[in-house]
Amino acid sequence: MIDWLGLGELFAILAAIVWALSTILYKGFSHHLTPMQLNISKGVLASAMMLATIAITQDAALPHHLTSWLWLIAGGVIGIAIGDSAYFTALRNIGPARTLVIESLAPALVGGV
């Protein structure tokens, strides 16, 4: 039997490492690409990875109604256009360390509302 104890913590640490490394990677690309170009390239890569995952797992838990798809797409477009553009602009202007500190305050600021 597999001992799953500590596996969640391991994946949490790995996710934090990937998040920090991707921030540094985005900072490097921000000198060559505009925030919108970074958004589009990230969105295309993420969409391709999501479609590959759906194809591999053959997941049937996809929305069946057209309105569900429209809301899903609209949310993604709004998040990319506004949120990620601001994130990439912050990386370019104030650097990854300050951007991640400010970003880590988001749950506390939203929770206080």
PDB file of N, CA and C in Angstrom:
ATOM      1  N   MET A   1       0.844  -1.174   0.000  1.00  0.00           N
ATOM      2  CA  MET A   1       0.000   0.000   0.000  1.00  0.00           C
ATOM      3  C   MET A   1       0.893   1.242   0.000  1.00  0.00           C
ATOM      4  N   ILE A   2       0.469   2.243  -0.725  1.00  0.00           N
ATOM      5  CA  ILE A   2       1.244   3.474  -0.842  1.00  0.00           C
ATOM      6  C   ILE A   2       0.926   4.381   0.335  1.00  0.00           C
ATOM      7  N   ASP A   3       1.963   4.948   0.917  1.00  0.00           N
ATOM      8  CA  ASP A   3       1.786   5.896   2.013  1.00  0.00           C
ATOM      9  C   ASP A   3       1.635   7.292   1.412  1.00  0.00           C
ATOM     10  N   TRP A   4       0.423   7.846   1.440  1.00  0.00           N
ATOM     11  CA  TRP A   4       0.123   9.144   0.831  1.00  0.00           C
ATOM     12  C   TRP A   4       0.402  10.296   1.783  1.00  0.00           C
ATOM     13  N   LEU A   5       0.847  10.007   2.993  1.00  0.00           N
ATOM     14  CA  LEU A   5       1.090  11.050   3.982  1.00  0.00           C
ATOM     15  C   LEU A   5       2.212  11.968   3.512  1.00  0.00           C
ATOM     16  N   GLY A   6       1.945  13.232   3.470  1.00  0.00           N
ATOM     17  CA  GLY A   6       2.947  14.199   3.071  1.00  0.00           C
ATOM     18  C   GLY A   6       2.972  14.492   1.586  1.00  0.00           C
ATOM     19  N   LEU A   7       2.191  13.775   0.792  1.00  0.00           N
ATOM     20  CA  LEU A   7       2.192  13.986  -0.647  1.00  0.00           C
ATOM     21  C   LEU A   7       1.585  15.348  -1.008  1.00  0.00           C
ATOM     22  N   GLY A   8       0.544  15.747  -0.308  1.00  0.00           N
ATOM     23  CA  GLY A   8      -0.068  17.057  -0.554  1.00  0.00           C
ATOM     24  C   GLY A   8       0.891  18.191  -0.249  1.00  0.00           C
ATOM     25  N   GLU A   9       1.626  18.058   0.837  1.00  0.00           N
ATOM     26  CA  GLU A   9       2.608  19.075   1.195  1.00  0.00           C
ATOM     27  C   GLU A   9       3.715  19.156   0.151  1.00  0.00           C
ATOM     28  N   LEU A  10       4.148  17.998  -0.341  1.00  0.00           N
ATOM     29  CA  LEU A  10       5.172  17.969  -1.377  1.00  0.00           C
ATOM     30  C   LEU A  10       4.687  18.692  -2.630  1.00  0.00           C
ATOM     31  N   PHE A  11       3.461  18.406  -3.052  1.00  0.00           N
ATOM     32  CA  PHE A  11       2.922  19.060  -4.238  1.00  0.00           C
ATOM     33  C   PHE A  11       2.706  20.552  -4.010  1.00  0.00           C
ATOM     34  N   ALA A  12       2.366  20.955  -2.794  1.00  0.00           N
ATOM     35  CA  ALA A  12       2.220  22.382  -2.494  1.00  0.00           C
ATOM     36  C   ALA A  12       3.559  23.100  -2.620  1.00  0.00           C
ATOM     37  N   ILE A  13       4.609  22.494  -2.119  1.00  0.00           N
ATOM     38  CA  ILE A  13       5.943  23.092  -2.232  1.00  0.00           C
ATOM     39  C   ILE A  13       6.382  23.137  -3.695  1.00  0.00           C
ATOM     40  N   LEU A  14       6.130  22.059  -4.440  1.00  0.00           N
ATOM     41  CA  LEU A  14       6.476  22.043  -5.862  1.00  0.00           C
ATOM     42  C   LEU A  14       5.701  23.110  -6.632  1.00  0.00           C
ATOM     43  N   ALA A  15       4.426  23.309  -6.298  1.00  0.00           N
ATOM     44  CA  ALA A  15       3.633  24.346  -6.963  1.00  0.00           C
ATOM     45  C   ALA A  15       4.197  25.727  -6.671  1.00  0.00           C
ATOM     46  N   ALA A  16       4.616  25.967  -5.432  1.00  0.00           N
ATOM     47  CA  ALA A  16       5.207  27.261  -5.085  1.00  0.00           C
ATOM     48  C   ALA A  16       6.524  27.481  -5.834  1.00  0.00           C
ATOM     49  N   ILE A  17       7.310  26.438  -5.980  1.00  0.00           N
ATOM     50  CA  ILE A  17       8.580  26.554  -6.715  1.00  0.00           C
ATOM     51  C   ILE A  17       8.313  26.855  -8.185  1.00  0.00           C
ATOM     52  N   VAL A  18       7.369  26.141  -8.790  1.00  0.00           N
ATOM     53  CA  VAL A  18       7.032  26.385 -10.197  1.00  0.00           C
ATOM     54  C   VAL A  18       6.500  27.797 -10.372  1.00  0.00           C
ATOM     55  N   TRP A  19       5.668  28.261  -9.431  1.00  0.00           N
ATOM     56  CA  TRP A  19       5.099  29.603  -9.498  1.00  0.00           C
ATOM     57  C   TRP A  19       6.223  30.651  -9.449  1.00  0.00           C
ATOM     58  N   ALA A  20       7.160  30.489  -8.539  1.00  0.00           N
ATOM     59  CA  ALA A  20       8.267  31.443  -8.421  1.00  0.00           C
ATOM     60  C   ALA A  20       9.154  31.415  -9.673  1.00  0.00           C
ATOM     61  N   LEU A  21       9.446  30.222 -10.173  1.00  0.00           N
ATOM     62  CA  LEU A  21      10.281  30.123 -11.372  1.00  0.00           C
ATOM     63  C   LEU A  21       9.579  30.709 -12.596  1.00  0.00           C
ATOM     64  N   SER A  22       8.280  30.496 -12.699  1.00  0.00           N
ATOM     65  CA  SER A  22       7.561  31.064 -13.846  1.00  0.00           C
ATOM     66  C   SER A  22       7.522  32.585 -13.763  1.00  0.00           C
ATOM     67  N   THR A  23       7.453  33.125 -12.559  1.00  0.00           N
ATOM     68  CA  THR A  23       7.486  34.579 -12.399  1.00  0.00           C
ATOM     69  C   THR A  23       8.813  35.147 -12.883  1.00  0.00           C
ATOM     70  N   ILE A  24       9.902  34.480 -12.530  1.00  0.00           N
ATOM     71  CA  ILE A  24      11.219  34.926 -12.993  1.00  0.00           C
ATOM     72  C   ILE A  24      11.327  34.780 -14.513  1.00  0.00           C
ATOM     73  N   LEU A  25      10.771  33.698 -15.052  1.00  0.00           N
ATOM     74  CA  LEU A  25      10.773  33.492 -16.497  1.00  0.00           C
ATOM     75  C   LEU A  25       9.964  34.574 -17.210  1.00  0.00           C
ATOM     76  N   TYR A  26       8.784  34.895 -16.679  1.00  0.00           N
ATOM     77  CA  TYR A  26       7.958  35.958 -17.270  1.00  0.00           C
ATOM     78  C   TYR A  26       8.665  37.301 -17.204  1.00  0.00           C
ATOM     79  N   LYS A  27       9.383  37.546 -16.127  1.00  0.00           N
ATOM     80  CA  LYS A  27      10.129  38.798 -15.998  1.00  0.00           C
ATOM     81  C   LYS A  27      11.164  38.906 -17.110  1.00  0.00           C
ATOM     82  N   GLY A  28      11.841  37.819 -17.407  1.00  0.00           N
ATOM     83  CA  GLY A  28      12.831  37.828 -18.484  1.00  0.00           C
ATOM     84  C   GLY A  28      12.207  38.090 -19.842  1.00  0.00           C
ATOM     85  N   PHE A  29      11.049  37.489 -20.087  1.00  0.00           N
ATOM     86  CA  PHE A  29      10.367  37.699 -21.360  1.00  0.00           C
ATOM     87  C   PHE A  29       9.741  39.079 -21.459  1.00  0.00           C
ATOM     88  N   SER A  30       9.476  39.724 -20.316  1.00  0.00           N
ATOM     89  CA  SER A  30       8.785  41.020 -20.345  1.00  0.00           C
ATOM     90  C   SER A  30       9.648  42.117 -20.963  1.00  0.00           C
ATOM     91  N   HIS A  31      10.944  41.885 -21.080  1.00  0.00           N
ATOM     92  CA  HIS A  31      11.805  42.870 -21.724  1.00  0.00           C
ATOM     93  C   HIS A  31      11.721  42.781 -23.250  1.00  0.00           C
ATOM     94  N   HIS A  32      11.239  41.645 -23.759  1.00  0.00           N
ATOM     95  CA  HIS A  32      11.179  41.433 -25.202  1.00  0.00           C
ATOM     96  C   HIS A  32       9.760  41.461 -25.748  1.00  0.00           C
ATOM     97  N   LEU A  33       8.772  41.185 -24.896  1.00  0.00           N
ATOM     98  CA  LEU A  33       7.384  41.115 -25.328  1.00  0.00           C
ATOM     99  C   LEU A  33       6.531  42.070 -24.499  1.00  0.00           C
ATOM    100  N   THR A  34       5.451  42.537 -25.090  1.00  0.00           N
ATOM    101  CA  THR A  34       4.510  43.371 -24.343  1.00  0.00           C
ATOM    102  C   THR A  34       3.676  42.463 -23.432  1.00  0.00           C
ATOM    103  N   PRO A  35       3.010  43.045 -22.415  1.00  0.00           N
ATOM    104  CA  PRO A  35       2.151  42.211 -21.559  1.00  0.00           C
ATOM    105  C   PRO A  35       1.073  41.466 -22.350  1.00  0.00           C
ATOM    106  N   MET A  36       0.499  42.079 -23.376  1.00  0.00           N
ATOM    107  CA  MET A  36      -0.531  41.393 -24.157  1.00  0.00           C
ATOM    108  C   MET A  36       0.068  40.234 -24.951  1.00  0.00           C
ATOM    109  N   GLN A  37       1.269  40.394 -25.482  1.00  0.00           N
ATOM    110  CA  GLN A  37       1.915  39.291 -26.191  1.00  0.00           C
ATOM    111  C   GLN A  37       2.229  38.134 -25.239  1.00  0.00           C
ATOM    112  N   LEU A  38       2.649  38.457 -24.021  1.00  0.00           N
ATOM    113  CA  LEU A  38       2.864  37.417 -23.017  1.00  0.00           C
ATOM    114  C   LEU A  38       1.560  36.705 -22.694  1.00  0.00           C
ATOM    115  N   ASN A  39       0.468  37.478 -22.565  1.00  0.00           N
ATOM    116  CA  ASN A  39      -0.844  36.896 -22.287  1.00  0.00           C
ATOM    117  C   ASN A  39      -1.273  35.928 -23.372  1.00  0.00           C
ATOM    118  N   ILE A  40      -1.135  36.358 -24.603  1.00  0.00           N
ATOM    119  CA  ILE A  40      -1.584  35.518 -25.717  1.00  0.00           C
ATOM    120  C   ILE A  40      -0.756  34.240 -25.788  1.00  0.00           C
ATOM    121  N   SER A  41       0.555  34.355 -25.665  1.00  0.00           N
ATOM    122  CA  SER A  41       1.396  33.160 -25.735  1.00  0.00           C
ATOM    123  C   SER A  41       1.114  32.221 -24.566  1.00  0.00           C
ATOM    124  N   LYS A  42       0.913  32.770 -23.381  1.00  0.00           N
ATOM    125  CA  LYS A  42       0.579  31.936 -22.215  1.00  0.00           C
ATOM    126  C   LYS A  42      -0.777  31.273 -22.395  1.00  0.00           C
ATOM    127  N   GLY A  43      -1.741  32.014 -22.924  1.00  0.00           N
ATOM    128  CA  GLY A  43      -3.074  31.458 -23.146  1.00  0.00           C
ATOM    129  C   GLY A  43      -3.086  30.348 -24.183  1.00  0.00           C
ATOM    130  N   VAL A  44      -2.328  30.520 -25.258  1.00  0.00           N
ATOM    131  CA  VAL A  44      -2.250  29.478 -26.292  1.00  0.00           C
ATOM    132  C   VAL A  44      -1.602  28.221 -25.720  1.00  0.00           C
ATOM    133  N   LEU A  45      -0.516  28.394 -24.970  1.00  0.00           N
ATOM    134  CA  LEU A  45       0.165  27.248 -24.372  1.00  0.00           C
ATOM    135  C   LEU A  45      -0.738  26.542 -23.351  1.00  0.00           C
ATOM    136  N   ALA A  46      -1.413  27.307 -22.513  1.00  0.00           N
ATOM    137  CA  ALA A  46      -2.299  26.712 -21.507  1.00  0.00           C
ATOM    138  C   ALA A  46      -3.474  25.995 -22.164  1.00  0.00           C
ATOM    139  N   SER A  47      -4.031  26.569 -23.226  1.00  0.00           N
ATOM    140  CA  SER A  47      -5.146  25.925 -23.932  1.00  0.00           C
ATOM    141  C   SER A  47      -4.706  24.615 -24.566  1.00  0.00           C
ATOM    142  N   ALA A  48      -3.533  24.617 -25.168  1.00  0.00           N
ATOM    143  CA  ALA A  48      -3.019  23.387 -25.776  1.00  0.00           C
ATOM    144  C   ALA A  48      -2.802  22.308 -24.722  1.00  0.00           C
ATOM    145  N   MET A  49      -2.256  22.696 -23.573  1.00  0.00           N
ATOM    146  CA  MET A  49      -2.031  21.727 -22.497  1.00  0.00           C
ATOM    147  C   MET A  49      -3.356  21.206 -21.939  1.00  0.00           C
ATOM    148  N   MET A  50      -4.362  22.089 -21.828  1.00  0.00           N
ATOM    149  CA  MET A  50      -5.662  21.666 -21.319  1.00  0.00           C
ATOM    150  C   MET A  50      -6.334  20.698 -22.300  1.00  0.00           C
ATOM    151  N   LEU A  51      -6.282  21.010 -23.600  1.00  0.00           N
ATOM    152  CA  LEU A  51      -6.877  20.118 -24.595  1.00  0.00           C
ATOM    153  C   LEU A  51      -6.168  18.766 -24.622  1.00  0.00           C
ATOM    154  N   ALA A  52      -4.854  18.773 -24.473  1.00  0.00           N
ATOM    155  CA  ALA A  52      -4.113  17.508 -24.424  1.00  0.00           C
ATOM    156  C   ALA A  52      -4.515  16.694 -23.200  1.00  0.00           C
ATOM    157  N   THR A  53      -4.680  17.358 -22.067  1.00  0.00           N
ATOM    158  CA  THR A  53      -5.091  16.665 -20.847  1.00  0.00           C
ATOM    159  C   THR A  53      -6.480  16.079 -20.986  1.00  0.00           C
ATOM    160  N   ILE A  54      -7.399  16.843 -21.574  1.00  0.00           N
ATOM    161  CA  ILE A  54      -8.762  16.340 -21.784  1.00  0.00           C
ATOM    162  C   ILE A  54      -8.745  15.144 -22.724  1.00  0.00           C
ATOM    163  N   ALA A  55      -7.932  15.212 -23.777  1.00  0.00           N
ATOM    164  CA  ALA A  55      -7.850  14.106 -24.725  1.00  0.00           C
ATOM    165  C   ALA A  55      -7.240  12.860 -24.093  1.00  0.00           C
ATOM    166  N   ILE A  56      -6.221  13.045 -23.269  1.00  0.00           N
ATOM    167  CA  ILE A  56      -5.558  11.902 -22.640  1.00  0.00           C
ATOM    168  C   ILE A  56      -6.455  11.251 -21.602  1.00  0.00           C
ATOM    169  N   THR A  57      -7.074  12.065 -20.747  1.00  0.00           N
ATOM    170  CA  THR A  57      -7.911  11.516 -19.673  1.00  0.00           C
ATOM    171  C   THR A  57      -9.305  11.146 -20.143  1.00  0.00           C
ATOM    172  N   GLN A  58      -9.710  11.624 -21.312  1.00  0.00           N
ATOM    173  CA  GLN A  58     -11.049  11.394 -21.849  1.00  0.00           C
ATOM    174  C   GLN A  58     -12.113  11.765 -20.822  1.00  0.00           C
ATOM    175  N   ASP A  59     -11.932  12.942 -20.239  1.00  0.00           N
ATOM    176  CA  ASP A  59     -12.832  13.437 -19.202  1.00  0.00           C
ATOM    177  C   ASP A  59     -14.170  13.823 -19.818  1.00  0.00           C
ATOM    178  N   ALA A  60     -15.254  13.313 -19.237  1.00  0.00           N
ATOM    179  CA  ALA A  60     -16.591  13.613 -19.741  1.00  0.00           C
ATOM    180  C   ALA A  60     -17.266  14.727 -18.945  1.00  0.00           C
ATOM    181  N   ALA A  61     -16.548  15.336 -18.013  1.00  0.00           N
ATOM    182  CA  ALA A  61     -17.144  16.369 -17.163  1.00  0.00           C
ATOM    183  C   ALA A  61     -17.024  17.745 -17.805  1.00  0.00           C
ATOM    184  N   LEU A  62     -17.361  17.840 -19.078  1.00  0.00           N
ATOM    185  CA  LEU A  62     -17.334  19.107 -19.790  1.00  0.00           C
ATOM    186  C   LEU A  62     -18.726  19.725 -19.780  1.00  0.00           C
ATOM    187  N   PRO A  63     -18.812  21.050 -19.852  1.00  0.00           N
ATOM    188  CA  PRO A  63     -20.144  21.677 -19.902  1.00  0.00           C
ATOM    189  C   PRO A  63     -20.927  21.214 -21.134  1.00  0.00           C
ATOM    190  N   HIS A  64     -22.222  20.990 -20.941  1.00  0.00           N
ATOM    191  CA  HIS A  64     -23.061  20.523 -22.034  1.00  0.00           C
ATOM    192  C   HIS A  64     -23.885  21.636 -22.665  1.00  0.00           C
ATOM    193  N   HIS A  65     -24.028  22.749 -21.972  1.00  0.00           N
ATOM    194  CA  HIS A  65     -24.841  23.850 -22.473  1.00  0.00           C
ATOM    195  C   HIS A  65     -23.957  24.927 -23.092  1.00  0.00           C
ATOM    196  N   LEU A  66     -24.453  25.533 -24.144  1.00  0.00           N
ATOM    197  CA  LEU A  66     -23.710  26.576 -24.833  1.00  0.00           C
ATOM    198  C   LEU A  66     -23.453  27.770 -23.919  1.00  0.00           C
ATOM    199  N   THR A  67     -24.419  28.113 -23.077  1.00  0.00           N
ATOM    200  CA  THR A  67     -24.235  29.266 -22.186  1.00  0.00           C
ATOM    201  C   THR A  67     -23.104  29.009 -21.187  1.00  0.00           C
ATOM    202  N   SER A  68     -22.941  27.770 -20.763  1.00  0.00           N
ATOM    203  CA  SER A  68     -21.840  27.444 -19.846  1.00  0.00           C
ATOM    204  C   SER A  68     -20.499  27.671 -20.523  1.00  0.00           C
ATOM    205  N   TRP A  69     -20.387  27.269 -21.781  1.00  0.00           N
ATOM    206  CA  TRP A  69     -19.157  27.494 -22.540  1.00  0.00           C
ATOM    207  C   TRP A  69     -18.903  28.985 -22.728  1.00  0.00           C
ATOM    208  N   LEU A  70     -19.963  29.743 -23.018  1.00  0.00           N
ATOM    209  CA  LEU A  70     -19.792  31.181 -23.223  1.00  0.00           C
ATOM    210  C   LEU A  70     -19.317  31.866 -21.950  1.00  0.00           C
ATOM    211  N   TRP A  71     -19.884  31.492 -20.800  1.00  0.00           N
ATOM    212  CA  TRP A  71     -19.437  32.080 -19.529  1.00  0.00           C
ATOM    213  C   TRP A  71     -17.990  31.690 -19.227  1.00  0.00           C
ATOM    214  N   LEU A  72     -17.640  30.448 -19.517  1.00  0.00           N
ATOM    215  CA  LEU A  72     -16.278  29.974 -19.290  1.00  0.00           C
ATOM    216  C   LEU A  72     -15.276  30.745 -20.149  1.00  0.00           C
ATOM    217  N   ILE A  73     -15.600  30.926 -21.413  1.00  0.00           N
ATOM    218  CA  ILE A  73     -14.716  31.659 -22.320  1.00  0.00           C
ATOM    219  C   ILE A  73     -14.649  33.127 -21.940  1.00  0.00           C
ATOM    220  N   ALA A  74     -15.797  33.730 -21.606  1.00  0.00           N
ATOM    221  CA  ALA A  74     -15.812  35.151 -21.221  1.00  0.00           C
ATOM    222  C   ALA A  74     -14.979  35.384 -19.960  1.00  0.00           C
ATOM    223  N   GLY A  75     -15.087  34.491 -18.989  1.00  0.00           N
ATOM    224  CA  GLY A  75     -14.281  34.623 -17.776  1.00  0.00           C
ATOM    225  C   GLY A  75     -12.800  34.517 -18.053  1.00  0.00           C
ATOM    226  N   GLY A  76     -12.427  33.614 -18.941  1.00  0.00           N
ATOM    227  CA  GLY A  76     -11.021  33.480 -19.303  1.00  0.00           C
ATOM    228  C   GLY A  76     -10.494  34.691 -20.028  1.00  0.00           C
ATOM    229  N   VAL A  77     -11.287  35.224 -20.951  1.00  0.00           N
ATOM    230  CA  VAL A  77     -10.856  36.399 -21.705  1.00  0.00           C
ATOM    231  C   VAL A  77     -10.716  37.613 -20.786  1.00  0.00           C
ATOM    232  N   ILE A  78     -11.670  37.807 -19.899  1.00  0.00           N
ATOM    233  CA  ILE A  78     -11.608  38.950 -18.972  1.00  0.00           C
ATOM    234  C   ILE A  78     -10.416  38.791 -18.028  1.00  0.00           C
ATOM    235  N   GLY A  79     -10.207  37.588 -17.519  1.00  0.00           N
ATOM    236  CA  GLY A  79      -9.070  37.354 -16.626  1.00  0.00           C
ATOM    237  C   GLY A  79      -7.740  37.590 -17.303  1.00  0.00           C
ATOM    238  N   ILE A  80      -7.638  37.157 -18.547  1.00  0.00           N
ATOM    239  CA  ILE A  80      -6.384  37.354 -19.291  1.00  0.00           C
ATOM    240  C   ILE A  80      -6.199  38.819 -19.637  1.00  0.00           C
ATOM    241  N   ALA A  81      -7.251  39.449 -20.124  1.00  0.00           N
ATOM    242  CA  ALA A  81      -7.123  40.828 -20.602  1.00  0.00           C
ATOM    243  C   ALA A  81      -6.827  41.799 -19.468  1.00  0.00           C
ATOM    244  N   ILE A  82      -7.435  41.608 -18.325  1.00  0.00           N
ATOM    245  CA  ILE A  82      -7.269  42.570 -17.224  1.00  0.00           C
ATOM    246  C   ILE A  82      -6.245  42.084 -16.201  1.00  0.00           C
ATOM    247  N   GLY A  83      -6.502  40.934 -15.610  1.00  0.00           N
ATOM    248  CA  GLY A  83      -5.667  40.464 -14.513  1.00  0.00           C
ATOM    249  C   GLY A  83      -4.241  40.155 -14.896  1.00  0.00           C
ATOM    250  N   ASP A  84      -4.064  39.359 -15.922  1.00  0.00           N
ATOM    251  CA  ASP A  84      -2.708  38.976 -16.299  1.00  0.00           C
ATOM    252  C   ASP A  84      -1.929  40.130 -16.913  1.00  0.00           C
ATOM    253  N   SER A  85      -2.616  41.018 -17.617  1.00  0.00           N
ATOM    254  CA  SER A  85      -1.909  42.193 -18.151  1.00  0.00           C
ATOM    255  C   SER A  85      -1.367  43.052 -17.017  1.00  0.00           C
ATOM    256  N   ALA A  86      -2.161  43.224 -15.966  1.00  0.00           N
ATOM    257  CA  ALA A  86      -1.689  43.992 -14.808  1.00  0.00           C
ATOM    258  C   ALA A  86      -0.529  43.275 -14.127  1.00  0.00           C
ATOM    259  N   TYR A  87      -0.618  41.961 -14.035  1.00  0.00           N
ATOM    260  CA  TYR A  87       0.449  41.166 -13.423  1.00  0.00           C
ATOM    261  C   TYR A  87       1.753  41.300 -14.210  1.00  0.00           C
ATOM    262  N   PHE A  88       1.689  41.156 -15.529  1.00  0.00           N
ATOM    263  CA  PHE A  88       2.892  41.256 -16.349  1.00  0.00           C
ATOM    264  C   PHE A  88       3.447  42.678 -16.361  1.00  0.00           C
ATOM    265  N   THR A  89       2.579  43.662 -16.309  1.00  0.00           N
ATOM    266  CA  THR A  89       3.038  45.045 -16.228  1.00  0.00           C
ATOM    267  C   THR A  89       3.751  45.298 -14.900  1.00  0.00           C
ATOM    268  N   ALA A  90       3.213  44.744 -13.815  1.00  0.00           N
ATOM    269  CA  ALA A  90       3.868  44.879 -12.514  1.00  0.00           C
ATOM    270  C   ALA A  90       5.224  44.194 -12.514  1.00  0.00           C
ATOM    271  N   LEU A  91       5.316  43.023 -13.134  1.00  0.00           N
ATOM    272  CA  LEU A  91       6.613  42.350 -13.221  1.00  0.00           C
ATOM    273  C   LEU A  91       7.628  43.214 -13.939  1.00  0.00           C
ATOM    274  N   ARG A  92       7.191  43.842 -14.999  1.00  0.00           N
ATOM    275  CA  ARG A  92       8.090  44.681 -15.792  1.00  0.00           C
ATOM    276  C   ARG A  92       8.496  45.933 -15.014  1.00  0.00           C
ATOM    277  N   ASN A  93       7.556  46.547 -14.290  1.00  0.00           N
ATOM    278  CA  ASN A  93       7.813  47.832 -13.648  1.00  0.00           C
ATOM    279  C   ASN A  93       8.444  47.738 -12.262  1.00  0.00           C
ATOM    280  N   ILE A  94       7.989  46.805 -11.435  1.00  0.00           N
ATOM    281  CA  ILE A  94       8.509  46.766 -10.057  1.00  0.00           C
ATOM    282  C   ILE A  94       9.295  45.501  -9.742  1.00  0.00           C
ATOM    283  N   GLY A  95       9.346  44.542 -10.675  1.00  0.00           N
ATOM    284  CA  GLY A  95      10.158  43.348 -10.483  1.00  0.00           C
ATOM    285  C   GLY A  95       9.396  42.202  -9.840  1.00  0.00           C
ATOM    286  N   PRO A  96       9.949  40.988  -9.936  1.00  0.00           N
ATOM    287  CA  PRO A  96       9.246  39.810  -9.426  1.00  0.00           C
ATOM    288  C   PRO A  96       9.102  39.771  -7.908  1.00  0.00           C
ATOM    289  N   ALA A  97      10.095  40.221  -7.171  1.00  0.00           N
ATOM    290  CA  ALA A  97      10.020  40.124  -5.700  1.00  0.00           C
ATOM    291  C   ALA A  97       8.872  40.967  -5.156  1.00  0.00           C
ATOM    292  N   ARG A  98       8.792  42.208  -5.566  1.00  0.00           N
ATOM    293  CA  ARG A  98       7.716  43.084  -5.085  1.00  0.00           C
ATOM    294  C   ARG A  98       6.351  42.632  -5.606  1.00  0.00           C
ATOM    295  N   THR A  99       6.316  42.169  -6.843  1.00  0.00           N
ATOM    296  CA  THR A  99       5.049  41.711  -7.413  1.00  0.00           C
ATOM    297  C   THR A  99       4.504  40.527  -6.632  1.00  0.00           C
ATOM    298  N   LEU A 100       5.362  39.563  -6.286  1.00  0.00           N
ATOM    299  CA  LEU A 100       4.905  38.397  -5.535  1.00  0.00           C
ATOM    300  C   LEU A 100       4.480  38.764  -4.119  1.00  0.00           C
ATOM    301  N   VAL A 101       5.143  39.736  -3.506  1.00  0.00           N
ATOM    302  CA  VAL A 101       4.727  40.183  -2.167  1.00  0.00           C
ATOM    303  C   VAL A 101       3.335  40.801  -2.232  1.00  0.00           C
ATOM    304  N   ILE A 102       3.121  41.668  -3.209  1.00  0.00           N
ATOM    305  CA  ILE A 102       1.806  42.295  -3.360  1.00  0.00           C
ATOM    306  C   ILE A 102       0.752  41.247  -3.692  1.00  0.00           C
ATOM    307  N   GLU A 103       1.108  40.299  -4.554  1.00  0.00           N
ATOM    308  CA  GLU A 103       0.161  39.259  -4.930  1.00  0.00           C
ATOM    309  C   GLU A 103      -0.200  38.368  -3.740  1.00  0.00           C
ATOM    310  N   SER A 104       0.749  38.153  -2.841  1.00  0.00           N
ATOM    311  CA  SER A 104       0.456  37.321  -1.663  1.00  0.00           C
ATOM    312  C   SER A 104      -0.506  38.002  -0.707  1.00  0.00           C
ATOM    313  N   LEU A 105      -0.674  39.306  -0.826  1.00  0.00           N
ATOM    314  CA  LEU A 105      -1.621  40.038   0.027  1.00  0.00           C
ATOM    315  C   LEU A 105      -3.063  39.936  -0.480  1.00  0.00           C
ATOM    316  N   ALA A 106      -3.279  39.452  -1.693  1.00  0.00           N
ATOM    317  CA  ALA A 106      -4.604  39.416  -2.293  1.00  0.00           C
ATOM    318  C   ALA A 106      -5.629  38.652  -1.443  1.00  0.00           C
ATOM    319  N   PRO A 107      -5.331  37.459  -0.931  1.00  0.00           N
ATOM    320  CA  PRO A 107      -6.358  36.769  -0.133  1.00  0.00           C
ATOM    321  C   PRO A 107      -6.777  37.551   1.113  1.00  0.00           C
ATOM    322  N   ALA A 108      -5.837  38.198   1.764  1.00  0.00           N
ATOM    323  CA  ALA A 108      -6.175  38.971   2.970  1.00  0.00           C
ATOM    324  C   ALA A 108      -7.007  40.198   2.606  1.00  0.00           C
ATOM    325  N   LEU A 109      -6.676  40.828   1.511  1.00  0.00           N
ATOM    326  CA  LEU A 109      -7.433  42.019   1.099  1.00  0.00           C
ATOM    327  C   LEU A 109      -8.846  41.666   0.655  1.00  0.00           C
ATOM    328  N   VAL A 110      -8.988  40.557  -0.058  1.00  0.00           N
ATOM    329  CA  VAL A 110     -10.310  40.134  -0.514  1.00  0.00           C
ATOM    330  C   VAL A 110     -11.132  39.610   0.662  1.00  0.00           C
ATOM    331  N   GLY A 111     -10.476  38.915   1.585  1.00  0.00           N
ATOM    332  CA  GLY A 111     -11.176  38.376   2.753  1.00  0.00           C
ATOM    333  C   GLY A 111     -11.705  39.475   3.668  1.00  0.00           C
ATOM    334  N   GLY A 112     -11.068  40.634   3.667  1.00  0.00           N
ATOM    335  CA  GLY A 112     -11.510  41.725   4.525  1.00  0.00           C
ATOM    336  C   GLY A 112     -12.691  42.508   3.970  1.00  0.00           C
ATOM    337  N   VAL A 113     -13.066  42.204   2.721  1.00  0.00           N
ATOM    338  CA  VAL A 113     -14.168  42.950   2.088  1.00  0.00           C
ATOM    339  C   VAL A 113     -15.489  42.457   2.561  1.00  0.00           C
TER     340      VAL A 113
END
